[in-house]
Amino acid sequence: MAQVTTQRSVLCEGVGAFCCRLIEYCSRSGTATCFPAESLLFDRPLAASLAEARLDTICFSIDDFGGTADAVRRKRVAFVKVRRVLENVLTGRGGANDRRSRYARPYSILQAVEIKGPEDGVAVLSSEKIDLLYNEVRRGGWTKGFSLLASSLPFDEVLLLDNVVNGGFVGWKLLLDLSGIRRALIVETLLGNITESFALHCGEVHTLHFDQRILECVVERLKEKKIENVTHGRLDGGKDLPFVDNSFDLIVVHDMGVVFQYLDGGAAHKEKLKWFLGETRRLLAESGTLYLSFGNRLGLYNLFHRTRRGSGVATPGSERELFSMYEVKRVLRESGLNSFKFYAANPSIEEMRQIRRLCSPMDFSWREKGGSRGVKAAIKDYFKSSGICAQAFVVTASTSGGAGFLEQIIDYSGLGEKGCKIKDFKLGNVPIAILESDENKVRDGGFVVRLPLDKERIGLCKRNADTLSLLAEMKWEGVGISRPWKKTYNGLTFFVEDKIAGVSARDNLGASFADCFTNIADYLIDMHLRTARRATLTADSFVRLFEPYKSFLESNLDKADGGRLGSFERFVRTRLVGAELPKVLQHGDLSLENVLVDPETASVNGIIDWEFSEHEGLPFIDCLQLIASKRRVQQRKTLGDIFATVILPLRFDALEKNFVERYVEALGIDRNLLAPLAIISWLHHIVRKVRFQFLWSHPEWKENGIAGPFRVVRSLYL
């Protein structure tokens, strides 16, 4: 990639996420950053933000189309057309019909960096990152190699990379019935996410990849996880897929847009679509299922189609979309696939929070329009109006059709009679589907279906269900308890529970937030009093508690700090061992997001997501986690900063201090134990809550989340 040497510049590379905040930062600091070229053209707030930044230079690159000479030629043609579109939009020459021209500003320089060959292209990430990942994985294996890559990137890039690796398999893809799948074919467009998930549920999995480097990384990933029922191959564009007819019960194509970027052969997109769907139909067993996923309809490949007539002006809506849903349905029918369903999924709540953090220039006036709920609604509306929702087809080869996976859950669980509908999907430690129904038989709150993808997450779901069952036995009057059902359908485990009405306490940050926080504090004190059992913490119990924390610190502290680990452990041990403490029902992840309240009265309706709970946990941990969540929302600081400045030094504001005093008095906790319990709360967060992520390996996270708070403990207590 060519280096940008001008004082202020933006590097547009590949297909990525919205980065308005990065543009804002670039404008202030004069440093280079990256964002997707197509978003510049079709995302109004992004175009407005870029225009307001008044940058001197704009650079961009084009994704790889394959390794053939024709692919390189087509990429260069696309490069010229995208540059023309950028020039027209950014200099205000897009014409009267261009809806983004009013955001344009004149630029003194418009520099485009041409990609000279396919070796500079990308398949999932940028070629530079893929090269780094490939080299590190070859030297140290998947886990160590990925950690080394993460530690070499800016933290904002690691956040996005972590989402690519851990969040690629979203909940609504489990609309597929995975029970009884003997052979599955996966056209993989990520870093093994899809393959790994299906390999845990299907008998035999075959994958096709676009990039040899990514393929080798995925092989290492599966080998480390001891997944042995997967064979791999390269997708050779334009050639028939190398399998016999009717050989797969399930075929999954994760992103059709990426697939068609890499299908080479010179055919028009209609012929490519017809050929590819015909091939999948040939390979599909008579009672099999074909799953097709479509990304952003305004993606980069669609951009080339829109601008190829030479005008160089992007005019969304003026031309028929490439691979429109109508066209795909028509070709599916022509291929003999008549029974299919179409699903459109909005971004998950977590994705919206990511977007809100990145897109501060978006003028949603969220403080005046319903707080966080207002910005979520605005982003949802924005996504819908922009047509950027994810789209998927679930196709059955037989003409008789068949119920989807979630429909089978509904029937099997007795939750309703075909009246339930899927309202929403959310990502987290476990993907979940929200079900609602128009039938009177179904409660107003609806149902939550938890869809664990592996044994570890099945364990998390089971812990959540066990804790909900315990709460239900308490017969807590006036409090919503989500009653769980554990179900197994042909070997596939899922968990169903009542959906508690209300909104997240995070969304209730208006004038009544003090009352809302006080109500949550009362709720927590009441719950811990109901479950408290006084006991003395023995030396053996302390070793079992502290050993995982000690091992984590030994692996992540430098020599200077690691040398003080002995005195650190002695401080905590001498104060806790032999102390009499109330053992309580510990939530383990008590944030405002996990507390549901009545939006009118601010009263607590219930607490959700008990995956990290302990039935005989330490007191005060949930109390401090709730305070940390409050500070994070109000002050927009990282949890590392909050632990270092608020939790570990026990430095609370008036509202928090009142909560702590009432909690300590009600539970009968010795105030001399608050400091070591605060340390345990910090250790609980950094060790248990980040184990599903790669962020812990990044130097910035280590400094902010581990080393900084550790030095605070040293200065205060050692």
XYZ file of C-alpha atoms in Angstrom:
718
model
C 0.000 0.000 0.000
C 1.379 3.382 -0.974
C 2.278 5.602 1.958
C 0.452 8.896 2.394
C 2.858 11.738 2.981
C 0.621 14.824 2.904
C -0.185 16.633 6.111
C -3.835 15.623 6.260
C -5.085 12.608 4.412
C -7.633 9.821 4.548
C -6.900 6.336 3.268
C -10.026 4.541 2.012
C -9.356 0.843 1.902
C -11.600 -2.097 1.221
C -15.012 -2.691 2.682
C -15.325 -1.890 6.373
C -17.427 -0.217 9.065
C -18.520 3.397 9.482
C -15.633 5.546 10.682
C -16.954 9.087 11.027
C -15.171 9.538 14.322
C -11.913 8.484 12.705
C -12.403 11.174 10.080
C -13.015 13.703 12.828
C -9.852 12.568 14.575
C -7.924 12.693 11.300
C -9.034 16.250 10.725
C -7.784 17.323 14.154
C -4.517 15.419 14.281
C -3.439 15.274 10.640
C -2.880 11.522 10.780
C -3.999 8.970 8.214
C -6.894 6.597 8.855
C -9.127 4.341 6.785
C -12.786 3.959 5.890
C -14.732 2.301 3.054
C -14.804 4.139 -0.259
C -18.364 3.073 -1.003
C -19.622 4.441 2.313
C -18.313 7.839 1.226
C -20.687 7.721 -1.717
C -23.786 6.222 -0.177
C -23.636 7.236 3.462
C -24.852 10.813 3.934
C -23.487 11.420 7.446
C -20.119 10.011 6.404
C -20.020 12.213 3.299
C -20.987 15.219 5.398
C -18.323 14.421 7.984
C -15.656 14.041 5.315
C -16.682 17.293 3.678
C -16.555 19.178 6.975
C -13.085 17.766 7.689
C -11.686 19.795 4.739
C -8.876 17.349 4.104
C -6.173 18.146 1.594
C -5.783 14.672 0.136
C -8.050 11.683 -0.300
C -6.587 8.270 -1.165
C -8.366 4.999 -1.773
C -7.711 1.492 -3.013
C -9.798 -1.181 -4.718
C -10.419 -4.724 -3.503
C -8.818 -7.627 -5.300
C -10.901 -9.349 -8.004
C -8.704 -12.398 -8.431
C -5.354 -13.314 -9.891
C -5.996 -13.389 -13.633
C -5.007 -10.728 -16.140
C -8.675 -10.002 -16.847
C -9.335 -9.501 -13.149
C -6.483 -7.000 -12.900
C -7.791 -5.166 -15.957
C -11.306 -4.993 -14.534
C -9.962 -3.741 -11.227
C -8.113 -0.911 -12.959
C -11.234 0.034 -14.884
C -13.193 0.058 -11.633
C -10.447 2.170 -10.079
C -10.859 4.862 -12.721
C -14.637 4.909 -12.323
C -14.541 5.110 -8.543
C -12.062 7.956 -8.772
C -14.420 9.785 -11.143
C -17.302 9.322 -8.716
C -15.188 10.597 -5.832
C -14.174 13.658 -7.806
C -17.771 14.465 -8.749
C -19.213 13.960 -5.277
C -16.470 15.653 -3.297
C -16.101 18.690 -5.537
C -19.817 19.260 -5.915
C -20.023 18.306 -9.601
C -22.390 15.402 -9.082
C -25.257 17.171 -10.798
C -28.583 18.491 -9.542
C -29.936 14.993 -9.001
C -27.055 13.889 -6.779
C -28.477 13.962 -3.271
C -25.048 14.209 -1.657
C -23.733 17.151 -3.666
C -24.848 19.651 -1.020
C -22.300 18.090 1.349
C -19.445 18.619 -1.083
C -16.538 21.015 -0.617
C -13.867 21.928 -3.168
C -10.550 20.147 -2.651
C -7.190 21.475 -3.711
C -5.765 17.982 -4.293
C -7.475 14.695 -5.106
C -4.900 11.942 -5.228
C -5.767 8.310 -6.033
C -3.344 5.509 -5.305
C -3.631 2.765 -7.897
C -3.284 -0.886 -6.948
C -0.835 -2.422 -9.401
C -1.552 -6.128 -9.040
C -3.641 -8.790 -7.381
C -1.097 -9.287 -4.624
C -2.282 -5.980 -3.151
C -5.906 -7.071 -2.958
C -7.948 -8.324 -0.042
C -10.317 -11.165 0.657
C -11.569 -10.384 4.147
C -9.181 -7.857 5.632
C -6.639 -5.666 3.904
C -3.807 -7.527 2.231
C -1.287 -6.065 4.676
C -3.151 -7.507 7.659
C -3.652 -10.831 5.941
C 0.079 -11.004 5.231
C 0.856 -10.207 8.867
C -1.660 -12.736 10.131
C -0.449 -15.409 7.732
C 3.188 -14.913 8.756
C 2.418 -14.920 12.483
C 0.175 -17.982 12.236
C 2.867 -19.884 10.325
C 5.365 -19.093 13.085
C 3.243 -19.556 16.190
C -0.101 -21.134 15.316
C -3.564 -19.599 15.234
C -4.063 -18.349 18.804
C -0.536 -17.087 19.366
C -0.278 -15.715 15.830
C -3.550 -13.831 16.054
C -2.548 -12.415 19.437
C 0.733 -11.181 17.948
C -1.143 -9.566 15.064
C -3.594 -7.895 17.459
C -0.724 -6.513 19.537
C 0.790 -4.869 16.441
C -2.327 -2.946 15.349
C -3.937 0.261 16.592
C -6.582 -0.491 19.195
C -9.491 0.746 17.048
C -8.485 -1.714 14.334
C -8.286 -4.548 16.849
C -11.849 -3.798 17.935
C -13.057 -4.288 14.371
C -10.785 -7.300 13.873
C -12.129 -8.886 17.048
C -15.650 -8.511 15.674
C -14.568 -10.196 12.427
C -13.166 -13.191 14.277
C -15.701 -13.582 17.077
C -18.884 -12.034 15.713
C -19.154 -13.345 12.168
C -21.762 -15.981 12.933
C -24.817 -13.977 13.945
C -27.834 -15.446 15.663
C -30.297 -15.352 12.823
C -28.170 -17.767 10.805
C -29.400 -20.420 13.182
C -32.722 -20.184 11.402
C -31.185 -23.175 9.681
C -32.115 -26.587 11.014
C -28.714 -28.077 11.839
C -30.109 -31.275 13.296
C -29.256 -34.417 11.361
C -26.979 -32.704 8.821
C -24.678 -35.405 7.440
C -22.667 -33.401 4.880
C -22.408 -29.607 4.604
C -20.618 -27.348 2.102
C -19.513 -23.921 3.363
C -18.345 -21.158 1.012
C -16.296 -19.330 3.649
C -15.740 -15.568 3.401
C -14.462 -14.953 6.929
C -11.599 -16.335 9.016
C -13.162 -19.714 9.744
C -16.097 -18.466 11.850
C -18.769 -20.152 9.770
C -16.829 -23.365 9.283
C -16.056 -23.775 12.980
C -19.659 -23.208 14.027
C -21.132 -25.680 11.547
C -18.422 -28.276 12.223
C -19.658 -28.511 15.810
C -23.142 -29.529 14.645
C -22.700 -31.303 11.298
C -21.198 -34.705 10.586
C -18.889 -33.795 7.689
C -18.021 -30.289 6.487
C -16.337 -29.240 3.224
C -15.212 -25.632 2.757
C -14.216 -23.502 -0.226
C -11.955 -20.454 0.259
C -10.810 -17.608 -1.971
C -7.376 -16.876 -0.544
C -4.682 -19.478 0.109
C -3.279 -17.461 3.010
C -6.646 -17.316 4.741
C -7.188 -20.999 4.054
C -3.941 -21.904 5.839
C -4.867 -19.678 8.799
C -8.259 -21.370 9.067
C -6.635 -24.817 8.948
C -4.415 -23.851 11.899
C -7.406 -22.454 13.784
C -9.411 -25.669 13.457
C -6.383 -27.855 14.229
C -5.791 -26.033 17.530
C -9.439 -26.502 18.439
C -9.174 -30.220 17.553
C -11.906 -30.008 14.905
C -11.214 -32.858 12.510
C -14.386 -33.252 10.430
C -13.514 -30.466 7.939
C -11.822 -30.661 4.520
C -10.719 -27.530 2.658
C -10.445 -26.406 -0.952
C -9.949 -23.315 -3.121
C -12.811 -21.724 -5.053
C -11.600 -21.562 -8.647
C -13.792 -18.933 -10.294
C -15.823 -20.025 -13.303
C -15.105 -23.762 -12.972
C -17.658 -26.291 -11.835
C -17.554 -26.999 -8.140
C -15.548 -30.207 -7.543
C -18.271 -32.392 -6.031
C -20.718 -34.991 -7.287
C -24.425 -34.324 -7.724
C -26.815 -34.319 -4.761
C -23.963 -34.751 -2.272
C -24.792 -32.137 0.404
C -27.619 -31.841 2.915
C -26.733 -28.194 3.523
C -24.916 -25.551 1.458
C -24.062 -22.226 3.113
C -22.872 -19.194 1.137
C -22.062 -16.579 3.732
C -21.746 -13.481 1.531
C -22.864 -13.637 -2.092
C -21.343 -10.223 -2.779
C -17.857 -11.446 -1.923
C -18.415 -14.650 -3.895
C -19.208 -12.764 -7.074
C -16.224 -10.472 -6.677
C -14.029 -13.542 -6.929
C -15.885 -15.451 -9.623
C -13.858 -14.771 -12.723
C -14.724 -15.740 -16.275
C -15.889 -12.592 -18.008
C -19.578 -13.436 -17.828
C -22.168 -10.798 -16.977
C -23.530 -10.855 -13.473
C -26.810 -12.501 -14.542
C -24.995 -15.422 -16.099
C -22.694 -15.724 -13.089
C -25.654 -15.766 -10.744
C -27.469 -18.345 -12.842
C -24.361 -20.527 -13.113
C -23.569 -20.382 -9.398
C -27.111 -21.115 -8.227
C -27.323 -23.872 -10.794
C -24.159 -25.418 -9.361
C -25.507 -25.266 -5.815
C -28.752 -26.841 -7.003
C -26.783 -29.639 -8.635
C -24.905 -30.383 -5.421
C -27.902 -30.131 -3.106
C -29.598 -33.312 -1.922
C -33.296 -33.611 -2.747
C -34.322 -32.813 0.817
C -31.394 -30.447 1.439
C -31.199 -26.762 2.338
C -29.384 -23.920 0.604
C -28.559 -20.809 2.617
C -27.587 -17.584 0.828
C -26.536 -14.411 2.621
C -26.297 -10.958 1.037
C -24.400 -8.003 2.423
C -24.856 -4.309 1.808
C -26.754 -3.795 -1.444
C -24.794 -0.556 -1.857
C -21.464 -2.349 -1.614
C -18.388 -1.754 -3.730
C -19.285 -4.307 -6.414
C -22.693 -2.707 -6.864
C -20.960 0.654 -7.143
C -19.014 -0.549 -10.183
C -22.247 -1.682 -11.813
C -23.907 1.666 -11.130
C -21.113 3.740 -12.598
C -20.030 1.602 -15.558
C -22.065 3.600 -18.086
C -19.442 6.312 -17.871
C -21.315 9.090 -16.094
C -19.226 8.616 -12.982
C -22.138 9.769 -10.839
C -23.557 7.455 -8.185
C -27.339 7.690 -8.252
C -28.835 5.269 -5.702
C -32.286 4.105 -6.703
C -32.048 5.263 -10.304
C -30.876 1.873 -11.594
C -31.966 -1.633 -10.768
C -29.866 -3.110 -7.966
C -27.240 -5.679 -8.811
C -28.421 -9.069 -7.519
C -31.755 -7.642 -6.433
C -33.984 -9.879 -4.353
C -36.453 -10.164 -7.230
C -33.707 -11.309 -9.572
C -32.370 -13.859 -7.112
C -35.851 -15.264 -6.505
C -36.419 -15.571 -10.242
C -33.149 -17.411 -10.812
C -33.836 -19.660 -7.850
C -37.132 -20.700 -9.404
C -35.465 -21.235 -12.777
C -32.978 -23.529 -11.025
C -35.816 -25.635 -9.629
C -35.711 -24.218 -6.087
C -39.303 -23.203 -5.546
C -39.635 -23.429 -1.778
C -37.704 -20.662 -0.073
C -38.002 -18.020 2.619
C -36.456 -14.591 2.777
C -35.326 -12.924 6.010
C -34.054 -9.375 6.543
C -32.185 -8.721 9.774
C -31.445 -5.323 11.274
C -28.120 -4.728 13.016
C -27.962 -6.077 16.561
C -28.035 -3.816 19.575
C -24.305 -4.296 20.133
C -23.606 -3.280 16.535
C -25.669 -0.129 17.035
C -23.630 0.744 20.100
C -20.445 0.325 18.076
C -21.882 2.595 15.395
C -22.914 5.200 17.937
C -19.398 5.265 19.373
C -17.848 5.626 15.934
C -20.358 8.045 14.455
C -20.413 11.059 16.739
C -20.871 13.442 13.753
C -24.257 11.803 13.066
C -26.704 14.446 14.187
C -29.331 12.328 15.899
C -29.578 14.726 18.860
C -29.678 11.672 21.085
C -29.531 13.645 24.326
C -32.776 15.431 23.490
C -34.591 12.535 21.813
C -34.931 9.721 24.282
C -31.297 9.179 25.181
C -29.717 5.963 23.987
C -33.061 4.620 22.823
C -33.393 7.617 20.538
C -30.079 7.061 18.808
C -30.779 3.333 18.404
C -34.115 4.090 16.781
C -32.519 6.721 14.570
C -29.771 4.350 13.452
C -32.312 1.614 12.771
C -34.361 4.017 10.642
C -31.199 5.176 8.915
C -30.175 1.626 8.095
C -33.622 0.782 6.779
C -33.836 3.882 4.601
C -30.324 3.259 3.278
C -31.032 -0.382 2.522
C -28.001 -1.584 4.448
C -29.797 -4.367 6.329
C -28.347 -7.841 6.065
C -30.369 -10.139 3.804
C -30.561 -13.888 3.616
C -32.379 -16.666 1.806
C -33.134 -20.044 3.267
C -33.975 -22.359 0.394
C -35.197 -25.946 0.534
C -34.654 -28.192 -2.445
C -37.896 -30.117 -1.991
C -41.111 -28.553 -3.209
C -42.861 -29.465 0.026
C -40.734 -27.052 2.010
C -40.319 -27.456 5.757
C -40.260 -25.577 9.019
C -37.234 -23.471 9.855
C -35.202 -24.148 12.948
C -36.861 -21.538 15.144
C -40.300 -22.634 13.968
C -39.427 -26.150 15.115
C -38.371 -24.712 18.466
C -41.755 -23.016 18.767
C -43.666 -26.188 17.931
C -41.500 -28.440 20.066
C -41.566 -26.148 23.092
C -45.295 -25.530 22.964
C -44.808 -21.771 22.892
C -47.583 -21.103 20.454
C -49.368 -22.402 17.412
C -47.542 -20.951 14.401
C -48.342 -17.464 15.642
C -44.867 -16.662 16.931
C -42.677 -14.453 14.819
C -39.040 -13.504 15.062
C -38.814 -9.916 16.213
C -35.096 -9.379 16.696
C -31.682 -11.033 16.917
C -28.886 -9.973 19.190
C -25.258 -10.888 19.613
C -23.369 -11.315 22.847
C -21.683 -14.178 24.605
C -24.562 -16.263 23.201
C -26.678 -15.334 20.123
C -30.349 -14.957 21.009
C -33.586 -14.620 19.070
C -36.531 -12.606 20.393
C -39.913 -14.181 19.619
C -43.283 -12.478 19.788
C -46.811 -13.535 18.880
C -50.154 -11.972 18.134
C -51.922 -14.835 19.888
C -53.537 -14.168 23.229
C -52.124 -17.442 24.556
C -48.615 -16.031 24.480
C -47.546 -13.609 27.192
C -47.085 -9.988 26.200
C -43.330 -10.171 26.780
C -42.807 -12.985 24.293
C -39.839 -15.363 24.502
C -36.062 -15.345 24.325
C -34.354 -18.287 22.592
C -30.657 -18.727 23.411
C -28.710 -20.497 20.672
C -25.305 -21.661 21.953
C -22.833 -22.609 19.246
C -20.316 -24.648 21.239
C -19.891 -26.543 24.497
C -18.539 -23.556 26.413
C -21.538 -21.426 25.516
C -23.913 -24.283 26.267
C -22.354 -24.192 29.735
C -23.004 -20.456 29.985
C -26.620 -20.946 28.948
C -27.055 -23.749 31.471
C -25.705 -21.550 34.255
C -28.114 -18.802 33.218
C -31.021 -21.278 33.262
C -30.030 -22.744 36.643
C -29.871 -19.294 38.215
C -33.235 -18.278 36.740
C -34.746 -21.470 38.176
C -33.305 -20.582 41.587
C -34.791 -17.091 41.393
C -38.167 -18.515 40.361
C -38.202 -20.689 43.504
C -37.789 -17.573 45.657
C -41.322 -16.408 44.691
C -40.240 -12.797 44.617
C -43.491 -10.829 44.632
C -43.728 -7.981 42.142
C -40.513 -8.956 40.339
C -40.377 -10.431 36.837
C -38.626 -13.793 36.765
C -37.732 -15.243 33.377
C -38.603 -18.956 33.690
C -36.303 -21.103 31.539
C -36.752 -24.315 29.559
C -33.809 -26.365 28.358
C -34.606 -28.152 25.099
C -32.741 -30.645 22.960
C -33.851 -31.106 19.362
C -32.056 -33.950 17.567
C -28.897 -33.310 19.574
C -28.987 -29.505 19.235
C -29.335 -27.766 22.610
C -31.169 -24.487 23.051
C -32.720 -22.582 25.934
C -36.052 -20.788 26.002
C -37.186 -18.286 28.618
C -39.893 -15.715 29.166
C -39.008 -12.256 27.951
C -39.189 -9.704 30.755
C -40.961 -6.487 29.828
C -39.227 -3.134 30.209
C -36.276 -1.185 28.856
C -32.614 -1.331 29.728
C -31.651 0.902 32.641
C -28.928 2.261 30.372
C -31.712 3.780 28.265
C -33.272 5.504 31.265
C -30.695 8.239 31.775
C -33.023 11.199 31.974
C -34.035 13.302 34.966
C -35.272 10.206 36.800
C -31.965 8.337 36.622
C -31.139 8.990 40.290
C -34.450 7.374 41.241
C -33.795 4.529 38.795
C -30.310 3.867 40.223
C -31.678 3.946 43.769
C -34.349 1.410 42.791
C -31.682 -0.880 41.305
C -29.630 -0.524 44.503
C -32.656 -1.480 46.613
C -33.301 -4.459 44.334
C -29.710 -5.694 44.627
C -29.632 -5.294 48.405
C -32.924 -7.185 48.710
C -31.712 -10.012 46.439
C -28.425 -10.416 48.302
C -30.210 -10.396 51.667
C -32.556 -13.137 50.438
C -29.670 -15.352 49.297
C -26.990 -14.491 51.884
C -25.343 -17.275 53.901
C -22.569 -16.230 56.246
C -19.374 -18.264 56.056
C -15.673 -17.970 56.791
C -13.377 -17.816 53.771
C -10.832 -20.606 54.225
C -7.292 -20.744 52.846
C -8.279 -23.464 50.354
C -11.233 -21.418 49.151
C -8.982 -18.416 48.639
C -6.509 -20.462 46.544
C -9.321 -21.688 44.280
C -10.593 -18.114 43.966
C -7.283 -16.347 43.398
C -5.240 -18.827 41.346
C -6.837 -17.985 37.940
C -6.305 -14.282 38.632
C -2.673 -14.817 39.676
C -1.877 -16.857 36.557
C -3.402 -14.177 34.319
C -1.399 -11.398 35.984
C 1.834 -13.396 35.766
C 1.311 -13.781 32.006
C 0.455 -10.144 31.320
C 2.485 -7.941 33.694
C 5.978 -6.801 32.800
C 8.955 -7.713 34.990
C 8.816 -4.534 37.073
C 5.167 -4.966 38.032
C 5.371 -8.780 38.131
C 8.001 -8.507 40.831
C 5.406 -6.989 43.151
C 2.849 -9.719 42.544
C 3.815 -11.549 45.751
C 3.078 -8.554 47.976
C -0.101 -7.942 46.001
C -1.332 -11.478 46.720
C -0.353 -11.242 50.404
C -2.370 -8.045 50.834
C -5.535 -9.656 49.505
C -4.975 -13.009 51.244
C -4.244 -11.640 54.719
C -7.445 -9.589 54.689
C -9.842 -12.147 53.210
C -8.658 -15.493 54.606
C -10.426 -16.092 57.917
C -12.898 -13.256 57.385
C -16.585 -13.914 57.893
C -18.514 -12.875 54.782
C -22.039 -13.293 53.492
C -21.996 -15.610 50.436
C -24.599 -14.230 48.005
C -26.133 -14.916 44.604
C -23.568 -13.047 42.501
C -24.624 -11.924 39.022
C -21.068 -11.508 37.762
C -21.915 -9.051 34.963
C -24.258 -6.556 36.581
C -24.318 -3.610 34.194
C -27.124 -1.169 33.442
C -27.742 -3.041 30.181
C -28.717 -6.154 32.133
C -31.285 -4.430 34.344
C -34.781 -3.975 32.871
C -36.889 -1.153 34.287
C -40.327 0.325 33.745
C -39.753 3.431 31.573
C -42.606 5.274 33.292
C -41.926 4.547 36.970
C -38.193 3.585 36.822
C -38.981 0.557 38.977
C -36.988 -2.634 38.387
C -38.781 -5.340 36.402
C -35.943 -7.864 36.534
C -32.311 -8.695 35.821
C -31.226 -10.700 32.782
C -28.132 -12.535 31.459
C -26.910 -14.629 34.397
C -24.257 -16.527 32.404
C -21.447 -15.511 34.800
C -23.428 -15.987 38.009
C -22.302 -17.843 41.125
C -24.832 -19.138 43.653
C -22.397 -18.611 46.541
C -20.328 -15.687 45.321
C -18.548 -12.906 47.162
C -20.527 -9.811 48.200
C -19.874 -6.266 46.991
C -18.696 -7.430 43.533
C -22.064 -6.759 41.855
C -22.330 -3.466 43.707
C -19.034 -2.230 42.252
C -19.818 -3.524 38.759
C -23.064 -1.564 38.790
C -21.225 1.604 39.820
C -18.614 1.049 37.101
C -21.383 0.657 34.500
C -23.020 3.883 35.672
C -19.753 5.792 35.388
C -19.012 4.326 31.969
C -22.322 5.522 30.572
C -22.218 8.940 32.199
C -18.544 9.777 31.660
C -17.738 7.772 28.478
C -14.526 6.414 30.023
C -13.012 2.966 29.645
C -13.550 0.443 32.408
C -9.789 0.426 33.031
C -9.894 4.159 33.800
C -12.966 3.709 35.995
C -11.408 0.900 38.027
C -8.222 2.940 38.459
C -9.893 6.226 39.449
C -13.154 5.161 41.139
C -13.482 1.489 42.100
C -10.030 0.588 43.466
C -9.556 3.805 45.512
C -13.245 3.594 46.626
C -13.786 7.164 45.473
C -17.582 7.489 44.979
C -19.981 10.345 44.325
C -22.865 11.078 46.721
C -25.359 8.732 45.023
C -22.850 5.881 44.860
C -21.647 6.472 48.421
C -25.204 6.238 49.715
C -25.636 2.942 47.868
C -22.386 1.520 49.269
C -23.167 2.561 52.840
C -26.637 1.001 52.740
C -25.294 -2.179 51.110
C -22.473 -2.634 53.638
C -24.769 -2.017 56.597
C -27.530 -4.320 55.320
C -25.134 -7.210 54.540
C -23.015 -6.727 57.655
C -19.684 -6.399 55.810
C -16.555 -5.255 57.623
C -15.436 -2.000 55.987
C -11.826 -3.173 56.124
C -12.774 -5.793 53.534
C -13.982 -3.288 50.920
C -10.528 -2.658 49.411
C -9.639 -6.355 48.826
C -13.155 -6.982 47.496
C -12.695 -4.050 45.090
C -9.471 -5.696 43.871
C -11.338 -8.992 43.352
C -13.997 -7.087 41.380
C -11.315 -5.690 39.047
C -9.672 -9.117 38.639
C -13.062 -10.712 37.936
C -13.594 -8.258 35.094
C -10.231 -8.568 33.356
C -9.971 -12.364 33.662
C -13.502 -13.669 33.199
C -15.164 -11.073 31.003
C -12.531 -10.865 28.255
C -11.821 -14.545 27.715
C -13.951 -14.597 24.549
C -11.967 -11.760 22.986
C -8.534 -11.119 21.521
C -8.411 -7.596 22.938
C -6.544 -8.714 26.062
C -3.402 -9.277 23.956
C -3.208 -5.665 22.777
C -0.610 -3.412 24.518
C -3.095 -0.557 24.866
C -5.632 -2.808 26.576
C -2.961 -4.326 28.799
C -1.823 -0.877 29.898
C -5.322 0.489 30.444
C -6.982 -2.630 31.833
C -4.162 -4.401 33.703
C -0.950 -2.461 34.320
C -2.582 0.901 35.168
C -5.009 -0.457 37.792
C -2.265 -2.724 39.199
C -0.036 0.302 39.803
C -2.963 2.048 41.507
C -3.302 -0.923 43.886
C 0.441 -0.763 44.590
C 0.354 2.946 45.374
C -2.728 2.691 47.587
C -2.298 -0.528 49.511
C 1.198 -2.060 49.151
